[in-house]
Every structure is written in structure tokens, then in C-alpha cells.
PDB file of C-alpha atoms and ligand atoms in Angstrom:
ATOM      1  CA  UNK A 338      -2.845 -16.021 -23.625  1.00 91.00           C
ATOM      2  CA  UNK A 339      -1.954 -12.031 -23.919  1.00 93.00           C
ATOM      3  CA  UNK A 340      -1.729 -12.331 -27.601  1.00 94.00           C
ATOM      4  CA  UNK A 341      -5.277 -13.856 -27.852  1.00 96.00           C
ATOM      5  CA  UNK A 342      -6.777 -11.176 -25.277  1.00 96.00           C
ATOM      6  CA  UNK A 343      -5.061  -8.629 -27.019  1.00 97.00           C
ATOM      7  CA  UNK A 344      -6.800  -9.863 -30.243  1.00 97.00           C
ATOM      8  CA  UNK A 345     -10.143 -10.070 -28.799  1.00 97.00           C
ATOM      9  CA  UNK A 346     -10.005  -6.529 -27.309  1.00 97.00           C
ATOM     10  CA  UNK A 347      -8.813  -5.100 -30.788  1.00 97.00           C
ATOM     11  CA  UNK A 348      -5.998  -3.402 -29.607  1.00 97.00           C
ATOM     12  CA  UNK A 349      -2.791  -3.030 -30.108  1.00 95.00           C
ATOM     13  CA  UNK A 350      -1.680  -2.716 -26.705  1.00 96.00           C
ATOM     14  CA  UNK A 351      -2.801  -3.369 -23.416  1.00 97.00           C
ATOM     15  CA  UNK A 352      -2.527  -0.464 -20.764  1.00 97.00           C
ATOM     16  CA  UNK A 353      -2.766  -1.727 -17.675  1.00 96.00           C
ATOM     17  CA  UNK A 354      -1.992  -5.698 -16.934  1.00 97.00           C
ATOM     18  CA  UNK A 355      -2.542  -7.776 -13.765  1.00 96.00           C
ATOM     19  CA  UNK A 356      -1.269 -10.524 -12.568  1.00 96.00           C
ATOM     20  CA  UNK A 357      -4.881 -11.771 -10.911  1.00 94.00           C
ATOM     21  CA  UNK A 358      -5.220 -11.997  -7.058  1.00 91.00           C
ATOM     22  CA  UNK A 359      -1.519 -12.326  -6.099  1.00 93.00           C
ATOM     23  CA  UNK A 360      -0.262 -12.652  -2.615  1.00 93.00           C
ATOM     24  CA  UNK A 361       3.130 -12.772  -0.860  1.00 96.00           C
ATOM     25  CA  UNK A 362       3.423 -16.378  -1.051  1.00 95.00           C
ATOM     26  CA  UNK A 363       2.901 -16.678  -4.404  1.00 95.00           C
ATOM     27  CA  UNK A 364       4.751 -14.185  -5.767  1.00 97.00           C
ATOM     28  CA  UNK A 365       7.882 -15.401  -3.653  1.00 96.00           C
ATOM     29  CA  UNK A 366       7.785 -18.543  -4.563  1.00 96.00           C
ATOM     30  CA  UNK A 367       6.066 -18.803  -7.844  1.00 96.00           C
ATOM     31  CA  UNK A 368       6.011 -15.163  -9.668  1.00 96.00           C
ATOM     32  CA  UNK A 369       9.678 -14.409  -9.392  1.00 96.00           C
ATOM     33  CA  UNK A 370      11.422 -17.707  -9.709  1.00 96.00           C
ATOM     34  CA  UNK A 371      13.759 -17.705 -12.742  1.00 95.00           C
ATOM     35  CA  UNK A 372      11.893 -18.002 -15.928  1.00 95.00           C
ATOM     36  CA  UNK A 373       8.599 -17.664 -14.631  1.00 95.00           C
ATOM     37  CA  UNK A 374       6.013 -15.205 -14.639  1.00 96.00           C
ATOM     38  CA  UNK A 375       7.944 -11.787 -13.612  1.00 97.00           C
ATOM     39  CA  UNK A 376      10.567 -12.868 -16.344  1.00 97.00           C
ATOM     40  CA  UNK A 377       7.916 -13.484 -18.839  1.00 96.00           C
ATOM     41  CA  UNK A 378       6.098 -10.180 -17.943  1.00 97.00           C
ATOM     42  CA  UNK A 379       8.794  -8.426 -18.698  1.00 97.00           C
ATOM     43  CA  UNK A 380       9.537  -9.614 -21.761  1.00 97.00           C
ATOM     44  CA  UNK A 381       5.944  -8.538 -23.024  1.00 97.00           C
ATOM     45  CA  UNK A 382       6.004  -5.305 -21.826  1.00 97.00           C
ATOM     46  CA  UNK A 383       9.260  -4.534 -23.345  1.00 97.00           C
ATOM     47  CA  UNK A 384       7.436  -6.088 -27.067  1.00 96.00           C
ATOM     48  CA  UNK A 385       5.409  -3.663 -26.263  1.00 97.00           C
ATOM     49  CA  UNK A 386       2.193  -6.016 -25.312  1.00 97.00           C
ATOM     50  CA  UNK A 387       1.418  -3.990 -22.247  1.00 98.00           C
ATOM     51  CA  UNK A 388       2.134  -1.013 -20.510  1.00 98.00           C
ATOM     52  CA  UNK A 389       1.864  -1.369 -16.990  1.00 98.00           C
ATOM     53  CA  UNK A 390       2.183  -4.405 -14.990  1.00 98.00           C
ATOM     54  CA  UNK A 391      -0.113  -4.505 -11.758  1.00 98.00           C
ATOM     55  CA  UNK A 392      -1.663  -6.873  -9.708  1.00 97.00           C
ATOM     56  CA  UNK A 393      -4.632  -7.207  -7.714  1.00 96.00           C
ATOM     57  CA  UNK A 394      -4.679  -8.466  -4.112  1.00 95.00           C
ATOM     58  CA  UNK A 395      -6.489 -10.534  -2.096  1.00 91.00           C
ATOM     59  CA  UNK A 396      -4.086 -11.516   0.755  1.00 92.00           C
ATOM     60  CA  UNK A 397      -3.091 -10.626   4.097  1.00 93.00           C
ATOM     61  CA  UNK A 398      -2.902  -6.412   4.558  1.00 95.00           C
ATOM     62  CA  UNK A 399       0.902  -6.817   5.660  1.00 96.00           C
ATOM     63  CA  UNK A 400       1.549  -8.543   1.975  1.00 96.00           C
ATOM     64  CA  UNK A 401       0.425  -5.358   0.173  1.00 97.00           C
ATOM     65  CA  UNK A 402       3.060  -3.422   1.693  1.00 97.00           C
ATOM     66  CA  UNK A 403       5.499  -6.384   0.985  1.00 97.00           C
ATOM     67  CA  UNK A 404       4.220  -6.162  -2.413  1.00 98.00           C
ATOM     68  CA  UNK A 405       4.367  -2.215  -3.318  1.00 97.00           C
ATOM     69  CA  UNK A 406       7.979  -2.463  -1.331  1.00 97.00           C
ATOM     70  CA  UNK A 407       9.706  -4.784  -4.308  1.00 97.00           C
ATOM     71  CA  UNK A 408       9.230  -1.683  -6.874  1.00 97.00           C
ATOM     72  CA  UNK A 409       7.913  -3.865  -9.713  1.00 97.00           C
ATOM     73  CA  UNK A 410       4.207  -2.701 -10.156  1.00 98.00           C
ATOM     74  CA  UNK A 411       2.566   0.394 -10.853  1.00 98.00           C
ATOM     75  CA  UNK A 412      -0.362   0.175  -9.495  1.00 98.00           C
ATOM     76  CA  UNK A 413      -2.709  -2.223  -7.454  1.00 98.00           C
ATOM     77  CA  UNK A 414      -6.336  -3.396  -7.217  1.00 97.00           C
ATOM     78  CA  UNK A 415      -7.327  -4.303  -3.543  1.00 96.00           C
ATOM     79  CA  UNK A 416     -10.305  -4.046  -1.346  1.00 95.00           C
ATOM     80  CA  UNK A 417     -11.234  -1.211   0.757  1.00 96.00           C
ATOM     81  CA  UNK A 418     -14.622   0.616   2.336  1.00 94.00           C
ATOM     82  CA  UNK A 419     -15.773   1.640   5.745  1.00 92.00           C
ATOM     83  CA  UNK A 420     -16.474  -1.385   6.710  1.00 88.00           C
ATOM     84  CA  UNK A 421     -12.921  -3.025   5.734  1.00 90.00           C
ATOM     85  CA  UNK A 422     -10.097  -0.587   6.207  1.00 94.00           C
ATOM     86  CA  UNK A 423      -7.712  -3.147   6.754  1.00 93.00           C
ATOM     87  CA  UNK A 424      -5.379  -2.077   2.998  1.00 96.00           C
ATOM     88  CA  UNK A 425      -5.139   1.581   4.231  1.00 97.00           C
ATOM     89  CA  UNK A 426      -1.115   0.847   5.750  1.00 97.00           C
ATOM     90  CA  UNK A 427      -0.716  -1.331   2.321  1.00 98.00           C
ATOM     91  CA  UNK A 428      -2.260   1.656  -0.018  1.00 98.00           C
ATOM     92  CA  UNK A 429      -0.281   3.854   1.719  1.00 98.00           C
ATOM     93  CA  UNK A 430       2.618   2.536   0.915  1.00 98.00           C
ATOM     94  CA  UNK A 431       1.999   1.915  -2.152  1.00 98.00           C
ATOM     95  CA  UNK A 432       1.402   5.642  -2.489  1.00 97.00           C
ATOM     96  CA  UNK A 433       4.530   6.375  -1.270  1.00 97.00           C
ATOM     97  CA  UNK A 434       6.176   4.276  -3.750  1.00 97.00           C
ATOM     98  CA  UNK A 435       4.587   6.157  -6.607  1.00 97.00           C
ATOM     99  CA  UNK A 436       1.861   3.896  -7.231  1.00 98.00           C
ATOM    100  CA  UNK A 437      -1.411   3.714  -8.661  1.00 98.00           C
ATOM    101  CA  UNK A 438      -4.194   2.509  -6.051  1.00 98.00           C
ATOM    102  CA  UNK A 439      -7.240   1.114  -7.837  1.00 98.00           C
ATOM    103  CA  UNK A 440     -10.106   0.549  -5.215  1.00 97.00           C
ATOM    104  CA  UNK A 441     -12.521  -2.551  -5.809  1.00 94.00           C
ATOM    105  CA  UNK A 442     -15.530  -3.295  -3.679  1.00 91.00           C
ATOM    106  CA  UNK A 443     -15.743   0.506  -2.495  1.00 94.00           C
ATOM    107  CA  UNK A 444     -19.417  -0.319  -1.882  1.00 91.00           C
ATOM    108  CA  UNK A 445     -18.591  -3.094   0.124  1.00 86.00           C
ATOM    109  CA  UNK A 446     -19.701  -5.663  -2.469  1.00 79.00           C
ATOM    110  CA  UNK A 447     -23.117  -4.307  -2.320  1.00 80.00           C
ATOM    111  CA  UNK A 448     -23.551  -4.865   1.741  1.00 81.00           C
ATOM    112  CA  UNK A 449     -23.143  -0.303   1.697  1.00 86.00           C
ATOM    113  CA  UNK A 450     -25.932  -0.536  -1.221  1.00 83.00           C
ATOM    114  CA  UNK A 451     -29.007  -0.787   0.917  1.00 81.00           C
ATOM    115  CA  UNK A 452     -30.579   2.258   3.065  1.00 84.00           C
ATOM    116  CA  UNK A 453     -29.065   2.232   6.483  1.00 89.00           C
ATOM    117  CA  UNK A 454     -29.586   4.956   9.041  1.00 89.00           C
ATOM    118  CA  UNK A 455     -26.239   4.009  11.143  1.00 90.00           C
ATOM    119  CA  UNK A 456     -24.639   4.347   8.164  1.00 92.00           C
ATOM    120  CA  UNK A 457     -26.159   7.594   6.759  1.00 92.00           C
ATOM    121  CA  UNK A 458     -25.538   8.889  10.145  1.00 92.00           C
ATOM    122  CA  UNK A 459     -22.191   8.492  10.561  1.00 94.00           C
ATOM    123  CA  UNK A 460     -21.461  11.534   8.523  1.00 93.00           C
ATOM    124  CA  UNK A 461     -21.995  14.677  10.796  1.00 91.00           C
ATOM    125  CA  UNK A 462     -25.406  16.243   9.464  1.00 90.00           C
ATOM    126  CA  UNK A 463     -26.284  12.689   7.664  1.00 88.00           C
ATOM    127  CA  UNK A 464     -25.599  11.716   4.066  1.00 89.00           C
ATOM    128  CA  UNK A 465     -28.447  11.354   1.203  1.00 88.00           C
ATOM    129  CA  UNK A 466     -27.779   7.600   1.002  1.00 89.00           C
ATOM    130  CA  UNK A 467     -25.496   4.882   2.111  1.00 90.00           C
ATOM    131  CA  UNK A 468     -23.731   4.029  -1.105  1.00 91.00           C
ATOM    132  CA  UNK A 469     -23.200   7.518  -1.552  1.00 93.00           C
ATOM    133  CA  UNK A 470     -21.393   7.921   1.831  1.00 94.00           C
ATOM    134  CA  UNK A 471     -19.428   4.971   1.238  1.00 94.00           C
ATOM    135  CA  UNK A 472     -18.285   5.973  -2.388  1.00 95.00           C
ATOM    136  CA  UNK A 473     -16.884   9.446  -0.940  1.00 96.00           C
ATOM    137  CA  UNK A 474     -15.260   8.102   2.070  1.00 96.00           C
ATOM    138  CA  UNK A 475     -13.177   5.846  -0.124  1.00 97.00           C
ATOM    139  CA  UNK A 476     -12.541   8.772  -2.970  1.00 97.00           C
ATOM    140  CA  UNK A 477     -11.494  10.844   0.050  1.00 96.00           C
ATOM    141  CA  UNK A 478      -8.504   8.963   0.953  1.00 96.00           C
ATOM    142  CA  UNK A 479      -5.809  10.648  -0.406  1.00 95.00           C
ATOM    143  CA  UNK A 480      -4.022   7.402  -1.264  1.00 97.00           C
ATOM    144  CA  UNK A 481      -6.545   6.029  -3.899  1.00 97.00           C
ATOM    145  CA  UNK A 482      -5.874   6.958  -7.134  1.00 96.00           C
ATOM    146  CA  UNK A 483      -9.619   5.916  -8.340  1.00 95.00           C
ATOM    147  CA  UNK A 484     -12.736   3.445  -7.197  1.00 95.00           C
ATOM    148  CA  UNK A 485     -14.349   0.703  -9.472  1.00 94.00           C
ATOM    149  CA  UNK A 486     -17.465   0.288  -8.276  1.00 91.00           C
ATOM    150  CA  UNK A 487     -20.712  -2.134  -9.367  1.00 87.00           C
ATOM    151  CA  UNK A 488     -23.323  -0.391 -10.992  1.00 88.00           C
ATOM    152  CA  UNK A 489     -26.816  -2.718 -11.879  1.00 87.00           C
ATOM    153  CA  UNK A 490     -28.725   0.478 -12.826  1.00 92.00           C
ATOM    154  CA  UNK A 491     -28.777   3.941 -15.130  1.00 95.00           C
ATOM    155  CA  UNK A 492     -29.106   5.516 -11.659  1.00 92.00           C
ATOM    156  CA  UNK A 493     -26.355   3.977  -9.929  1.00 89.00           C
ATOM    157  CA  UNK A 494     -24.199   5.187 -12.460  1.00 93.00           C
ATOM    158  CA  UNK A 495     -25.663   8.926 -12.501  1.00 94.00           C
ATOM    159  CA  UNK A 496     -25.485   9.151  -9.193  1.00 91.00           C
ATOM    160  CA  UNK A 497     -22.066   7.190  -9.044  1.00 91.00           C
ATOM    161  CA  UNK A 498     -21.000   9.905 -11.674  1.00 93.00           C
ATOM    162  CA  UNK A 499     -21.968  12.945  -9.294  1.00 93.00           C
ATOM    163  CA  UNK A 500     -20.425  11.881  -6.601  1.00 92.00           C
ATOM    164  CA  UNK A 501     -17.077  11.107  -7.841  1.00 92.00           C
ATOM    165  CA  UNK A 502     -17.628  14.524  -9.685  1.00 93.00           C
ATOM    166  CA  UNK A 503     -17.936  16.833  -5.729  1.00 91.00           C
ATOM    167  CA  UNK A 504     -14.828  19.068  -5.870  1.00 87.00           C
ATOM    168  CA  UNK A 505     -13.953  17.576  -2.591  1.00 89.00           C
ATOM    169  CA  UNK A 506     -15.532  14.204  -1.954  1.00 91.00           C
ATOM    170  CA  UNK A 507     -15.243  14.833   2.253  1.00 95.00           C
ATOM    171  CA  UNK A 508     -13.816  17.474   4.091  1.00 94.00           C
ATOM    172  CA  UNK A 509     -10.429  16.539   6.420  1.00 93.00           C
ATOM    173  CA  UNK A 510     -13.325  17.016   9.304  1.00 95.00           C
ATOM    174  CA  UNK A 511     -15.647  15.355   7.998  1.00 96.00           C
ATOM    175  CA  UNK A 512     -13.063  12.138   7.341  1.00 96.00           C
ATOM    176  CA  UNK A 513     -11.772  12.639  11.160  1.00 95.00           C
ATOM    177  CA  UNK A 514     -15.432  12.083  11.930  1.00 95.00           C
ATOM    178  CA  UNK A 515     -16.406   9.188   9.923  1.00 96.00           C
ATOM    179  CA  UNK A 516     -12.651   7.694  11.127  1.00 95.00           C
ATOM    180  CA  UNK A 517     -13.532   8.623  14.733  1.00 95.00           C
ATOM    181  CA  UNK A 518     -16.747   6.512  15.185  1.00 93.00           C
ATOM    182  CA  UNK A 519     -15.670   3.787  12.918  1.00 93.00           C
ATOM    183  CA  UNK A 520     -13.083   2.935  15.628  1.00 92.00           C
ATOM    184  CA  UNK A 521     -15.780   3.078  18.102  1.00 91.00           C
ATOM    185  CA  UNK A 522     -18.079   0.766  15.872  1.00 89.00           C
ATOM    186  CA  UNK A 523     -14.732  -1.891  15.825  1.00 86.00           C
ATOM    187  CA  UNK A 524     -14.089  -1.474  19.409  1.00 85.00           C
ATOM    188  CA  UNK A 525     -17.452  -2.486  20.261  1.00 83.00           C
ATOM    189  CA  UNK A 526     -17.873  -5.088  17.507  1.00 82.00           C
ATOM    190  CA  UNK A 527     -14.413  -6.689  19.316  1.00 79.00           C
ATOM    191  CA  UNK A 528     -16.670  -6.925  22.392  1.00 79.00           C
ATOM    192  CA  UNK A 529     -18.864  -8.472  20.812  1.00 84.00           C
ATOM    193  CA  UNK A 530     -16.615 -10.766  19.358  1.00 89.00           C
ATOM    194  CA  UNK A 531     -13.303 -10.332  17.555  1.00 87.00           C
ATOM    195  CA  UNK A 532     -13.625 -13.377  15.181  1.00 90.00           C
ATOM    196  CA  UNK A 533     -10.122 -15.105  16.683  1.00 91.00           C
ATOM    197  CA  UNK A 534     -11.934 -18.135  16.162  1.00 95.00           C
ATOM    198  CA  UNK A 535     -10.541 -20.014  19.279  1.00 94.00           C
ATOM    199  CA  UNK A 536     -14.194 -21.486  19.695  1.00 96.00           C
ATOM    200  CA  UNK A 537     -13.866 -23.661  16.687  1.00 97.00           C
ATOM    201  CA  UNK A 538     -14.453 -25.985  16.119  1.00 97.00           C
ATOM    202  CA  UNK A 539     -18.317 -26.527  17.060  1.00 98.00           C
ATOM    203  CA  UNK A 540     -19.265 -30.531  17.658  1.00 97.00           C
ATOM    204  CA  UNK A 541     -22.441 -29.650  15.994  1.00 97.00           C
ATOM    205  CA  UNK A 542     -21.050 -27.619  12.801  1.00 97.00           C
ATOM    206  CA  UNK A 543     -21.879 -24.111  13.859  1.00 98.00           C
ATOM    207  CA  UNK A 544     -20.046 -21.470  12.680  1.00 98.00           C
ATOM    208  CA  UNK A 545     -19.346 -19.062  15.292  1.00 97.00           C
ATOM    209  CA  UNK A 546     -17.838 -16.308  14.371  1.00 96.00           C
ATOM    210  CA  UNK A 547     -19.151 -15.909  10.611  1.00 97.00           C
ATOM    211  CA  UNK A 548     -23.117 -15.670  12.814  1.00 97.00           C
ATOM    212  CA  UNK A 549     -21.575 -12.747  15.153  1.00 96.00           C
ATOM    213  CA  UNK A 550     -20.257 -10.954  12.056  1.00 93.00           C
ATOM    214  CA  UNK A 551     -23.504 -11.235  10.285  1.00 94.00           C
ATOM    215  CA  UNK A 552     -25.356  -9.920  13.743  1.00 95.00           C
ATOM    216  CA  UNK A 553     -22.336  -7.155  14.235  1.00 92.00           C
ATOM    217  CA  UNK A 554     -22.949  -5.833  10.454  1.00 91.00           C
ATOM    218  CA  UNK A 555     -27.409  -5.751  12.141  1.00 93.00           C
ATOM    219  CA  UNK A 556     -26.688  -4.093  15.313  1.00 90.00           C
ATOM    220  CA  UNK A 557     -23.429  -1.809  14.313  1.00 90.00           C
ATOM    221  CA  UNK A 558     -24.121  -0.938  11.055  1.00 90.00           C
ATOM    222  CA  UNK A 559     -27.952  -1.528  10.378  1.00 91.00           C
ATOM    223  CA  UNK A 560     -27.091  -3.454   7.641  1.00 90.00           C
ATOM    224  CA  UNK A 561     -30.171  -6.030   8.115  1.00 90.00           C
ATOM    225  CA  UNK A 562     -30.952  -7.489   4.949  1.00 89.00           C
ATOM    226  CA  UNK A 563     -27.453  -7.888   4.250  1.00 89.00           C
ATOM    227  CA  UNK A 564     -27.051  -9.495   7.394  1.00 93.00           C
ATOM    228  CA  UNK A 565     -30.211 -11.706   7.177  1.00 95.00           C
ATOM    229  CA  UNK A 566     -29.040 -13.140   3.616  1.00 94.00           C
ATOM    230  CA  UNK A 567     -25.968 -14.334   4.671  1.00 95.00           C
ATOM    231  CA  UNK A 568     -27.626 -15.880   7.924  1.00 97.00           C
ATOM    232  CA  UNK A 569     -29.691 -17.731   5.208  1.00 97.00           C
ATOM    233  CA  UNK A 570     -26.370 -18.661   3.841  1.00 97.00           C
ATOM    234  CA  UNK A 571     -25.572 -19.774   7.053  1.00 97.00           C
ATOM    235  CA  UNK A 572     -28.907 -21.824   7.581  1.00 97.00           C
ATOM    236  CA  UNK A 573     -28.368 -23.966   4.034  1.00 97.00           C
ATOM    237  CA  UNK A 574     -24.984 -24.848   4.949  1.00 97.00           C
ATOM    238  CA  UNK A 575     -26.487 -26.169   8.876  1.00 97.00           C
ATOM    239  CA  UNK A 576     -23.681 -23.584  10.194  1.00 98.00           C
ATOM    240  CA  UNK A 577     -26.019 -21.212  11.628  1.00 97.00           C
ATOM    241  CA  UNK A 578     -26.866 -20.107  15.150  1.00 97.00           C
ATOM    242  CA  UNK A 579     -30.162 -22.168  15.066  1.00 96.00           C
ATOM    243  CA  UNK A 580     -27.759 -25.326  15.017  1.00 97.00           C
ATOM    244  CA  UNK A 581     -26.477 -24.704  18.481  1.00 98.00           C
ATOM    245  CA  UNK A 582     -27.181 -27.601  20.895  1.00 98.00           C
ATOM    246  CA  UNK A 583     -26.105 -26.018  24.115  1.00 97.00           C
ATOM    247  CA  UNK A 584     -23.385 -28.224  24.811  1.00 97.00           C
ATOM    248  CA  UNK A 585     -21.549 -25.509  26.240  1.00 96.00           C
ATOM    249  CA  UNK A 586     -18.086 -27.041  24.509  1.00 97.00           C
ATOM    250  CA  UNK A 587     -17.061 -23.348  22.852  1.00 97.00           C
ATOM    251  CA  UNK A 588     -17.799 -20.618  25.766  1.00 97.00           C
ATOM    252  CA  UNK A 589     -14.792 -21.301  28.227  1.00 96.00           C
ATOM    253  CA  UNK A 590     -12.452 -21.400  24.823  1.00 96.00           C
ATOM    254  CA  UNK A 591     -13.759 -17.571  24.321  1.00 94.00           C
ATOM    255  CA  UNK A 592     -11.076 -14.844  25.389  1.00 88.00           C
ATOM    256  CA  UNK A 593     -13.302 -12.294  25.108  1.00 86.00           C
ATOM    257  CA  UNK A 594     -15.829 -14.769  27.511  1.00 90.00           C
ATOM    258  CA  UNK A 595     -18.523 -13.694  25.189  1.00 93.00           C
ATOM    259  CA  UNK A 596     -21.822 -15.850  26.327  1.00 95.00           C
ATOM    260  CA  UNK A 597     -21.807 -17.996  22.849  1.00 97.00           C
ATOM    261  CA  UNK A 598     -24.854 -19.600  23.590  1.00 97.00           C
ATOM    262  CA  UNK A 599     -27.024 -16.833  24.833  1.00 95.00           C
ATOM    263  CA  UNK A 600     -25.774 -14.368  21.806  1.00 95.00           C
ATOM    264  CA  UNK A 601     -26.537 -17.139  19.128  1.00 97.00           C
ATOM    265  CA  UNK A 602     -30.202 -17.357  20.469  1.00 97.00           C
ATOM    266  CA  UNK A 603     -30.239 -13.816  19.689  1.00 95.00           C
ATOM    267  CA  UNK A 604     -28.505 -13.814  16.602  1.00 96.00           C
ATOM    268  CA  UNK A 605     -31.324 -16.244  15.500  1.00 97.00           C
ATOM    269  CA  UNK A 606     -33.846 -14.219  16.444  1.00 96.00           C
ATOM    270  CA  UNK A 607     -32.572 -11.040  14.937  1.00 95.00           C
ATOM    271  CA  UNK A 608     -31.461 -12.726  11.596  1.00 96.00           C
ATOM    272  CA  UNK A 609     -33.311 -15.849  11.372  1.00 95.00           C
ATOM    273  CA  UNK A 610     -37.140 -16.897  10.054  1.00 87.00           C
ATOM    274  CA  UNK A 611     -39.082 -17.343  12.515  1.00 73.00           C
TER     275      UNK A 611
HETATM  276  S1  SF4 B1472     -22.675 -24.516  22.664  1.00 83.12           S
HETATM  277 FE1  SF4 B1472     -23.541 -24.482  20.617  1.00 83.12          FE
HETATM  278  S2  SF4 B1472     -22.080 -23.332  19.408  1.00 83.12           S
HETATM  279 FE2  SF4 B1472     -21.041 -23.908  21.301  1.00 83.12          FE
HETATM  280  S3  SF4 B1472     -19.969 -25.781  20.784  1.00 83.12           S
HETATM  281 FE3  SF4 B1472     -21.950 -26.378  21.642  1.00 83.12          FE
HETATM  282  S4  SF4 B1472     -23.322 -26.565  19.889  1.00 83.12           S
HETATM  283 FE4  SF4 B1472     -21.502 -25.455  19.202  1.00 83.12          FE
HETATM  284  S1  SF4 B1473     -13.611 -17.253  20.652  1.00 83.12           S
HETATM  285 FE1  SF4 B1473     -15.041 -15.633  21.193  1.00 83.12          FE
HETATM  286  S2  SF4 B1473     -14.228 -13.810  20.186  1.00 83.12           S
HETATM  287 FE2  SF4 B1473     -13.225 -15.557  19.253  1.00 83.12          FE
HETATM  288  S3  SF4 B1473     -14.504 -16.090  17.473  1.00 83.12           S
HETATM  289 FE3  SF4 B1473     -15.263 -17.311  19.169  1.00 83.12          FE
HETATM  290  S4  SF4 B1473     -16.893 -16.077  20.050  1.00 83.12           S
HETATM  291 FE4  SF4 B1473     -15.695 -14.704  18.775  1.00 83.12          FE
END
């Protein structure tokens, strides 16, 4: 499979190679067992197939550290952005071990594309956009080594381009800041509700806490059309808060005692057609 994708590329070499998506699991019980996939790996890179072996990483944040802890990768690909900081132990220490730490989703997959005051704001003296606040938060940690972001216009990339080309992409301040009321933002979204899940299942096939995440990204972030699409999402699947039947089965399961039934309605109304 290298050999053809080496051939289709038209080069000689290939600089960087992942293994796609790895976790701990897998890699313990499938990527290092004798003769398998490590073993094979190897041998490429020492035909001189590839240079670097890497992996990108979808799996739990503890794995990562796992992960950049065995010493066999230079860099990885995982997901962070200031809505999903959850990587920034695993990137660190993968950092520390000298590696490479390749950003995806800096944008948050798009939901950090759309205007958003709450988000604009939470830069002291306000940013020019959203994706351009998210972009330099990311660059600004000093344990990414670069950010790949999604760009569906001329302009995305030109402004993409000048921000990734600021001297400094956020001052230590200005991070402390952003860091500061993020916490804030989680604390109260955990009021909300934390998404343990413990009210699952719903008799009546509502999804609980996927609505409450869509309604904390509304009423924490702004984020309202992302928010409203994946209600939508929601809606076509008959998971969404408009299912509820009242039966009261989930609200004494709730640790946080978060009144399910009440907040749906709401969620509905916020995010829903009506
Ligand atoms: S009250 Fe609504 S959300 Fe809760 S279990 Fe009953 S139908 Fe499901
Ligand atoms: S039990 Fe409460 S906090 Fe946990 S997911 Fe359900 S509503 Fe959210």
C-alpha cells in the first residue's frame, strides 16, 4: 500500500507517515505485536520509504500521553481549540519528548467559523472575527508545532495566512485571559450539565446530553447556527428534546439534579423550528 501511494504522489520518499487514528488499545494490542505493524514500519523507514513515522489520534486524552511516552513517533496529529482543550496534558508531553504536535480541527471543525460575539469577546479588547481568535489561541500554545486548518475560500486562506504570519499570535496575558474565562465557560456549562450520561437511557429515544451540548455551545458560546444544525441532526434521528414525553424516568438519575424536562423545553425552543 506505501509503494502504490508513494507512486501516485511521485515521490521518492514520503516525509511524514501516519499510522491513521490510533489509540492505546490498538496500538497495545495490535500495532506492536511481533510482526505487525510497528515491525513493518520500521522496516520501510529504514528502505528509506518514509521519514518519519507519526500517528494521528482520536482516543481518550490520557492515551496521547501513553502514546508520546513509548518514544516511537515524531510527531502527532490530534484535536485541539477553545472549545476542546482536552490534548493540552497529551501535547505537552509530547513536547517534552521532542515531538512534533500537528493541530487538526483548530477551528473547531467549522463550529469557531461563524460570527460569534461571546467568542470575539473573549479576547480582552475583542478580536476581528471568531475563526481568527480561534486560529491564534491554538498557534499560541507553545506546544504546537503547527495548525492544519479547513479553508473553503481564497479568503480563508489570506486571512488564515496573516494570522499565522503575527510575530506573536497572543500575548502570555492575553492567553491567561482567554484560559481564565474558558474555565468559567466549563464550570458553568458543568452546571448545566456535565454530559456523565447517567440519564440514559431515555424510554422514548432522547438523547440527553448531546441536546444540552448543542444548547451549552447557544448560550456559552453564541454559537447558534452551529448549535441549531446539529439540533436538526438531532430532530431526523427522533433524539431531540422535542421527543421528550415527560415521563420523568431520567431527572432523579441526574447528579447534577439538572431539571431535564424543563431545560429540554427550552432547548427546543432555543434550537428547534417552531
Ligand atoms: S422525561 Fe423525557 S427525556 Fe426524561 S426519560 Fe422521560 S421522555 Fe426521556
Ligand atoms: S445525568 Fe445530568 S449531567 Fe449527566 S448527562 Fe444527564 S442531564 Fe447531563
Amino acid at each position: 500500500m506505501l509503494e502504490e501511494q508513494i507512486r501516485k504522489l511521485d515521490v521518492e520518499r514520503i516525509d511524514v507517515y501516519h499510522f491513521h487514528g490510533i489509540g492505546w488499545e490498538v496500538f497495545e494490542n495490535n500495532i506492536v505485536k511481533p510482526g505487525g505493524p510497528l515491525e513493518a514500519a520500521r522496516k520501510a523507514q529504514e528502505e528509506g520509504l518514509f521519514t518519519y513515522l507519526s500517528f494521528s489520534f482520536h482516543d481518550a486524552p490520557e492515551s496521547l500521553v501513553k502514546l508520546a511516552d513509548t518514544g516511537e513517533f515524531t510527531s502527532v496529529t490530534c484535536q485541539y481549540n477553545l472549545l476542546d482543550r482536552a490534548n493540552e496534558p497529551g501535547m505537552a508531553r509530547a513536547q517534552e519528548r521532542g515531538m512534533g504536535v500537528v493541530v487538526m480541527g483548530p477551528v473547531g471543525g467549522g463550529r469557531l467559523g461563524a460570527p460569534s460575539a461571546e467568542i470575539q469577546a473573549l479576547l480582552p479588547g475583542g478580536s476581528k472575527s471568531s475563526p481568527e481568535l480561534a486560529l491564534r489561541f491554538v498557534l499560541s500554545n507553545p506546544n504546537v508545532s503547527c495548525a492544519i486548518s479547513g479553508m473553503g475560500s481564497k479568503q480563508m486562506v489570506e486571512e488564515n495566512c496573516a494570522t499565522a504570519s503575527r510575530e506573536e499570535a497572543l500575548t502570555e496575558g492575553e492567553r491567561a485571559a482567554i484560559v481564565a474565562q474558558l474555565e468559567e465557560k466549563k464550570k458553568l456549562a458543568d452546571l448545566y450539565c456535565t454530559g456523565c450520561g447517567y440519564c440514559m437511557p431515555c424510554p422514548h429515544g432522547v438523547d440527553i446530553p448531546a441536546n444540552f451540548e448543542h444548547m451549552n455551545a447557544y448560550r456559552l458560546y453564541g454559537l447558534k447556527e452551529h448549535a441549531a444544525h446539529r439540533y436538526e441532526r438531532l430532530v431526523k434521528e427522533e433524539k431531540a428534546a422535542e421527543f421528550c414525553q415527560e415521563c420523568g424516568e431520567c431527572e432523579p438519575k441526574c447528579p447534577q439534579k439538572i431539571p431535564i424536562i424543563e431545560q429540554l423545553k427550552e432547548t427546543h425552543k432555543a434550537l428547534g423550528k417552531q
